[in-house]
PDB file of C-alpha atoms and ligand atoms in Angstrom:
ATOM      1  CA  MET A 209      98.850   3.756 103.612  1.00  0.00           C
ATOM      2  CA  PHE A 210      95.119   3.615 103.978  1.00  0.00           C
ATOM      3  CA  ALA A 211      93.773   1.504 106.914  1.00  0.00           C
ATOM      4  CA  PHE A 212      90.068   0.811 106.989  1.00  0.00           C
ATOM      5  CA  ASP A 213      88.048  -1.970 108.473  1.00  0.00           C
ATOM      6  CA  ILE A 214      84.317  -2.874 108.275  1.00  0.00           C
ATOM      7  CA  PRO A 215      83.258  -5.683 110.611  1.00  0.00           C
ATOM      8  CA  ALA A 216      81.877  -8.661 108.694  1.00  0.00           C
ATOM      9  CA  ASP A 217      78.372  -8.577 110.183  1.00  0.00           C
ATOM     10  CA  THR A 218      77.802  -4.830 109.143  1.00  0.00           C
ATOM     11  CA  PRO A 219      74.348  -4.613 107.466  1.00  0.00           C
ATOM     12  CA  ALA A 220      74.370  -3.440 103.820  1.00  0.00           C
ATOM     13  CA  ALA A 221      73.132   0.132 104.301  1.00  0.00           C
ATOM     14  CA  GLU A 222      75.718   0.838 107.050  1.00  0.00           C
ATOM     15  CA  ARG A 223      78.363  -0.978 105.061  1.00  0.00           C
ATOM     16  CA  TRP A 224      77.807   1.387 102.077  1.00  0.00           C
ATOM     17  CA  GLU A 225      78.157   4.386 104.404  1.00  0.00           C
ATOM     18  CA  GLU A 226      81.485   3.163 105.594  1.00  0.00           C
ATOM     19  CA  ILE A 227      82.612   2.295 101.991  1.00  0.00           C
ATOM     20  CA  GLY A 228      81.618   5.829 101.066  1.00  0.00           C
ATOM     21  CA  ARG A 229      83.565   7.389 103.962  1.00  0.00           C
ATOM     22  CA  ALA A 230      86.593   5.310 103.012  1.00  0.00           C
ATOM     23  CA  ALA A 231      86.343   6.057  99.337  1.00  0.00           C
ATOM     24  CA  LYS A 232      85.940   9.793  99.877  1.00  0.00           C
ATOM     25  CA  ALA A 233      88.920   9.931 102.103  1.00  0.00           C
ATOM     26  CA  MET A 234      91.063   8.233  99.562  1.00  0.00           C
ATOM     27  CA  VAL A 235      90.003  10.343  96.562  1.00  0.00           C
ATOM     28  CA  ASP A 236      89.989  13.702  98.293  1.00  0.00           C
ATOM     29  CA  GLY A 237      92.825  15.906  96.995  1.00  0.00           C
ATOM     30  CA  GLU A 238      93.861  13.414  94.225  1.00  0.00           C
ATOM     31  CA  PRO A 239      93.088  14.740  90.734  1.00  0.00           C
ATOM     32  CA  ASP A 240      93.820  11.540  88.788  1.00  0.00           C
ATOM     33  CA  GLY A 241      90.560   9.916  87.974  1.00  0.00           C
ATOM     34  CA  ILE A 242      92.148   6.536  86.932  1.00  0.00           C
ATOM     35  CA  ALA A 243      94.056   6.319  90.251  1.00  0.00           C
ATOM     36  CA  ASN A 244      90.975   7.182  92.197  1.00  0.00           C
ATOM     37  CA  MET A 245      88.982   4.512  90.301  1.00  0.00           C
ATOM     38  CA  ALA A 246      91.659   1.913  91.038  1.00  0.00           C
ATOM     39  CA  ASN A 247      91.552   2.613  94.779  1.00  0.00           C
ATOM     40  CA  VAL A 248      87.685   2.648  94.852  1.00  0.00           C
ATOM     41  CA  ALA A 249      87.679  -0.746  93.033  1.00  0.00           C
ATOM     42  CA  ALA A 250      90.110  -2.087  95.629  1.00  0.00           C
ATOM     43  CA  VAL A 251      87.911  -0.846  98.461  1.00  0.00           C
ATOM     44  CA  LEU A 252      84.766  -2.362  97.021  1.00  0.00           C
ATOM     45  CA  TRP A 253      86.529  -5.642  96.475  1.00  0.00           C
ATOM     46  CA  GLN A 254      87.915  -5.618 100.026  1.00  0.00           C
ATOM     47  CA  PHE A 255      84.639  -4.684 101.836  1.00  0.00           C
ATOM     48  CA  LEU A 256      81.760  -6.213  99.825  1.00  0.00           C
ATOM     49  CA  PRO A 257      81.121  -9.835 100.805  1.00  0.00           C
ATOM     50  CA  ASP A 258      80.440 -12.434  98.027  1.00  0.00           C
ATOM     51  CA  VAL A 259      81.656 -10.629  94.973  1.00  0.00           C
ATOM     52  CA  ASN A 260      83.861 -11.907  92.130  1.00  0.00           C
ATOM     53  CA  TRP A 261      84.346  -8.636  90.253  1.00  0.00           C
ATOM     54  CA  THR A 262      84.287  -5.017  91.310  1.00  0.00           C
ATOM     55  CA  GLY A 263      85.268  -2.129  89.048  1.00  0.00           C
ATOM     56  CA  PHE A 264      84.675   0.543  86.340  1.00  0.00           C
ATOM     57  CA  TYR A 265      83.872   0.929  82.808  1.00  0.00           C
ATOM     58  CA  ARG A 266      84.626   4.453  81.409  1.00  0.00           C
ATOM     59  CA  MET A 267      82.640   6.234  78.629  1.00  0.00           C
ATOM     60  CA  VAL A 268      85.299   6.784  75.904  1.00  0.00           C
ATOM     61  CA  GLY A 269      83.742   8.287  72.793  1.00  0.00           C
ATOM     62  CA  ASP A 270      80.624   6.346  72.285  1.00  0.00           C
ATOM     63  CA  GLU A 271      81.382   3.154  74.001  1.00  0.00           C
ATOM     64  CA  LEU A 272      82.342   1.778  77.482  1.00  0.00           C
ATOM     65  CA  VAL A 273      85.957   0.915  77.883  1.00  0.00           C
ATOM     66  CA  LEU A 274      87.405  -1.278  80.704  1.00  0.00           C
ATOM     67  CA  GLY A 275      88.651   0.769  83.670  1.00  0.00           C
ATOM     68  CA  PRO A 276      90.329  -0.143  86.912  1.00  0.00           C
ATOM     69  CA  PHE A 277      88.913  -3.283  88.542  1.00  0.00           C
ATOM     70  CA  GLN A 278      89.469  -6.299  90.768  1.00  0.00           C
ATOM     71  CA  GLY A 279      88.642  -9.799  89.672  1.00  0.00           C
ATOM     72  CA  LYS A 280      89.320 -11.791  86.513  1.00  0.00           C
ATOM     73  CA  ALA A 281      90.362 -10.079  83.255  1.00  0.00           C
ATOM     74  CA  ALA A 282      87.267  -8.792  81.555  1.00  0.00           C
ATOM     75  CA  CYS A 283      85.788  -7.621  78.213  1.00  0.00           C
ATOM     76  CA  ILE A 284      87.441  -4.496  77.145  1.00  0.00           C
ATOM     77  CA  ARG A 285      84.899  -2.600  75.033  1.00  0.00           C
ATOM     78  CA  ILE A 286      81.041  -2.665  75.603  1.00  0.00           C
ATOM     79  CA  PRO A 287      78.817  -0.703  73.023  1.00  0.00           C
ATOM     80  CA  LEU A 288      76.052   1.407  74.561  1.00  0.00           C
ATOM     81  CA  GLY A 289      72.821  -0.705  75.004  1.00  0.00           C
ATOM     82  CA  GLN A 290      74.746  -4.078  75.123  1.00  0.00           C
ATOM     83  CA  GLY A 291      74.881  -6.166  78.289  1.00  0.00           C
ATOM     84  CA  VAL A 292      74.115  -5.044  81.699  1.00  0.00           C
ATOM     85  CA  CYS A 293      76.698  -2.378  81.665  1.00  0.00           C
ATOM     86  CA  GLY A 294      75.667  -1.012  78.240  1.00  0.00           C
ATOM     87  CA  ALA A 295      72.001  -0.963  79.446  1.00  0.00           C
ATOM     88  CA  ALA A 296      73.045   1.137  82.513  1.00  0.00           C
ATOM     89  CA  ALA A 297      74.952   3.452  80.361  1.00  0.00           C
ATOM     90  CA  ALA A 298      72.333   3.853  77.634  1.00  0.00           C
ATOM     91  CA  THR A 299      69.456   4.457  80.066  1.00  0.00           C
ATOM     92  CA  ARG A 300      71.492   6.196  82.879  1.00  0.00           C
ATOM     93  CA  ALA A 301      69.615   4.020  85.181  1.00  0.00           C
ATOM     94  CA  THR A 302      70.968   1.393  87.751  1.00  0.00           C
ATOM     95  CA  GLN A 303      70.576  -2.191  86.644  1.00  0.00           C
ATOM     96  CA  LEU A 304      69.980  -4.649  89.485  1.00  0.00           C
ATOM     97  CA  VAL A 305      70.036  -8.189  87.883  1.00  0.00           C
ATOM     98  CA  GLU A 306      69.159 -11.013  90.135  1.00  0.00           C
ATOM     99  CA  ASP A 307      69.896 -13.757  87.585  1.00  0.00           C
ATOM    100  CA  VAL A 308      72.265 -12.784  84.741  1.00  0.00           C
ATOM    101  CA  HIS A 309      71.279 -15.859  82.707  1.00  0.00           C
ATOM    102  CA  ALA A 310      67.764 -14.376  82.532  1.00  0.00           C
ATOM    103  CA  PHE A 311      69.046 -10.976  81.323  1.00  0.00           C
ATOM    104  CA  GLU A 312      68.768 -10.675  77.542  1.00  0.00           C
ATOM    105  CA  GLY A 313      72.220  -9.823  76.092  1.00  0.00           C
ATOM    106  CA  HIS A 314      74.216 -10.310  79.262  1.00  0.00           C
ATOM    107  CA  ILE A 315      77.901 -10.392  78.487  1.00  0.00           C
ATOM    108  CA  ALA A 316      79.637 -13.208  80.405  1.00  0.00           C
ATOM    109  CA  CYS A 317      83.118 -12.064  81.301  1.00  0.00           C
ATOM    110  CA  ASP A 318      83.491 -14.451  84.204  1.00  0.00           C
ATOM    111  CA  ALA A 319      81.440 -17.616  84.011  1.00  0.00           C
ATOM    112  CA  ASP A 320      81.078 -17.583  87.792  1.00  0.00           C
ATOM    113  CA  SER A 321      78.934 -14.442  87.813  1.00  0.00           C
ATOM    114  CA  ARG A 322      75.219 -15.123  88.667  1.00  0.00           C
ATOM    115  CA  SER A 323      74.010 -11.685  89.683  1.00  0.00           C
ATOM    116  CA  GLU A 324      75.169  -8.124  88.860  1.00  0.00           C
ATOM    117  CA  LEU A 325      74.597  -4.475  89.905  1.00  0.00           C
ATOM    118  CA  VAL A 326      75.594  -1.759  87.539  1.00  0.00           C
ATOM    119  CA  VAL A 327      75.351   1.961  88.557  1.00  0.00           C
ATOM    120  CA  PRO A 328      75.920   4.888  86.201  1.00  0.00           C
ATOM    121  CA  ILE A 329      78.310   7.669  87.252  1.00  0.00           C
ATOM    122  CA  LEU A 330      77.053  11.112  86.290  1.00  0.00           C
ATOM    123  CA  HIS A 331      78.981  14.393  86.689  1.00  0.00           C
ATOM    124  CA  ASP A 332      77.524  17.732  85.677  1.00  0.00           C
ATOM    125  CA  GLY A 333      75.059  16.005  83.475  1.00  0.00           C
ATOM    126  CA  GLN A 334      77.701  13.995  81.796  1.00  0.00           C
ATOM    127  CA  LEU A 335      78.087  10.148  81.868  1.00  0.00           C
ATOM    128  CA  LEU A 336      81.482   9.322  83.009  1.00  0.00           C
ATOM    129  CA  GLY A 337      81.060   5.560  83.088  1.00  0.00           C
ATOM    130  CA  VAL A 338      79.554   2.794  85.349  1.00  0.00           C
ATOM    131  CA  ILE A 339      80.397   0.939  88.563  1.00  0.00           C
ATOM    132  CA  ASP A 340      79.958  -2.791  87.878  1.00  0.00           C
ATOM    133  CA  LEU A 341      79.634  -5.419  90.696  1.00  0.00           C
ATOM    134  CA  ASP A 342      79.328  -9.066  90.010  1.00  0.00           C
ATOM    135  CA  SER A 343      78.564 -11.894  92.393  1.00  0.00           C
ATOM    136  CA  PRO A 344      78.655 -15.755  92.058  1.00  0.00           C
ATOM    137  CA  THR A 345      75.463 -15.825  94.174  1.00  0.00           C
ATOM    138  CA  PRO A 346      72.030 -15.389  92.476  1.00  0.00           C
ATOM    139  CA  ALA A 347      70.222 -12.358  93.821  1.00  0.00           C
ATOM    140  CA  ARG A 348      73.259 -11.212  95.841  1.00  0.00           C
ATOM    141  CA  PHE A 349      72.476  -7.479  95.435  1.00  0.00           C
ATOM    142  CA  THR A 350      69.557  -5.741  97.165  1.00  0.00           C
ATOM    143  CA  ALA A 351      67.873  -2.366  96.940  1.00  0.00           C
ATOM    144  CA  ASP A 352      70.022  -1.267  99.851  1.00  0.00           C
ATOM    145  CA  ASP A 353      73.078  -2.239  97.749  1.00  0.00           C
ATOM    146  CA  ALA A 354      71.643  -0.299  94.693  1.00  0.00           C
ATOM    147  CA  ALA A 355      70.955   2.804  96.883  1.00  0.00           C
ATOM    148  CA  GLY A 356      74.332   2.583  98.613  1.00  0.00           C
ATOM    149  CA  CYS A 357      76.272   2.249  95.362  1.00  0.00           C
ATOM    150  CA  GLU A 358      74.316   5.109  93.774  1.00  0.00           C
ATOM    151  CA  LYS A 359      75.291   7.296  96.773  1.00  0.00           C
ATOM    152  CA  LEU A 360      78.899   6.248  96.345  1.00  0.00           C
ATOM    153  CA  ALA A 361      78.772   7.061  92.616  1.00  0.00           C
ATOM    154  CA  ALA A 362      77.506  10.488  93.324  1.00  0.00           C
ATOM    155  CA  LEU A 363      80.112  11.041  96.167  1.00  0.00           C
ATOM    156  CA  ILE A 364      83.174  10.096  94.047  1.00  0.00           C
ATOM    157  CA  ALA A 365      82.102  11.332  90.665  1.00  0.00           C
ATOM    158  CA  PRO A 366      83.834  14.747  90.865  1.00  0.00           C
ATOM    159  CA  ALA A 367      87.116  12.848  91.636  1.00  0.00           C
ATOM    160  CA  LEU A 368      86.780  10.528  88.609  1.00  0.00           C
ATOM    161  CA  ALA A 369      86.393  13.186  85.931  1.00  0.00           C
ATOM    162  CA  GLY A 370      90.160  14.070  85.789  1.00  0.00           C
TER     163      GLY A 370
HETATM  164  N1  LIG B 181      78.498  -8.703  82.679  1.00  0.00           N
HETATM  165  C1  LIG B 181      78.681  -7.327  82.129  1.00  0.00           C
HETATM  166  C2  LIG B 181      80.026  -7.192  81.406  1.00  0.00           C
HETATM  167  C3  LIG B 181      81.124  -6.770  82.290  1.00  0.00           C
HETATM  168  S1  LIG B 181      81.649  -8.011  83.347  1.00  0.00           S
HETATM  169  O1  LIG B 181      80.607  -8.463  84.199  1.00  0.00           O
HETATM  170  C4  LIG B 181      82.981  -7.451  84.217  1.00  0.00           C
HETATM  171  C5  LIG B 181      77.542  -6.912  81.217  1.00  0.00           C
HETATM  172  O2  LIG B 181      76.783  -7.716  80.903  1.00  0.00           O
HETATM  173  O3  LIG B 181      77.567  -5.694  80.881  1.00  0.00           O
END
């Protein structure tokens, strides 16, 4: 059993530190990348306030394929360059989208989503996939969230490759 708690009033930067610590503790020693993504998706779901989707898309061949997540059932395959996730994968750069309705080509998997943060996961120069976070609140994600999620991606990337 993994028992973690992050108090509700914890500011974003500190919250991401704690999430990183929890995620690292869970993936350490476990070689199965899918199992590790599943637990990290659950930690993100449990400890990020005001989100309606947390999870992974994996690079499989030349497209993104749905990985472990929490939230409503989602689109399975996303070509590189399409949607917010495809943009993050194609550019290998974090996409912080304050209003998904204003993002050209946004793929609406859950009609409730209003803002989105997508962070590429790189390991040994290879793109493993992306972390995708959705919120029903416009501009929910900040630069602190982007920086925190990027640190998390770097921290767990070696444990997702297997
Ligand atoms: N909105 C994403 C698709 C994935 S769902 O949000 C889970 C996009 O535009 O890439």
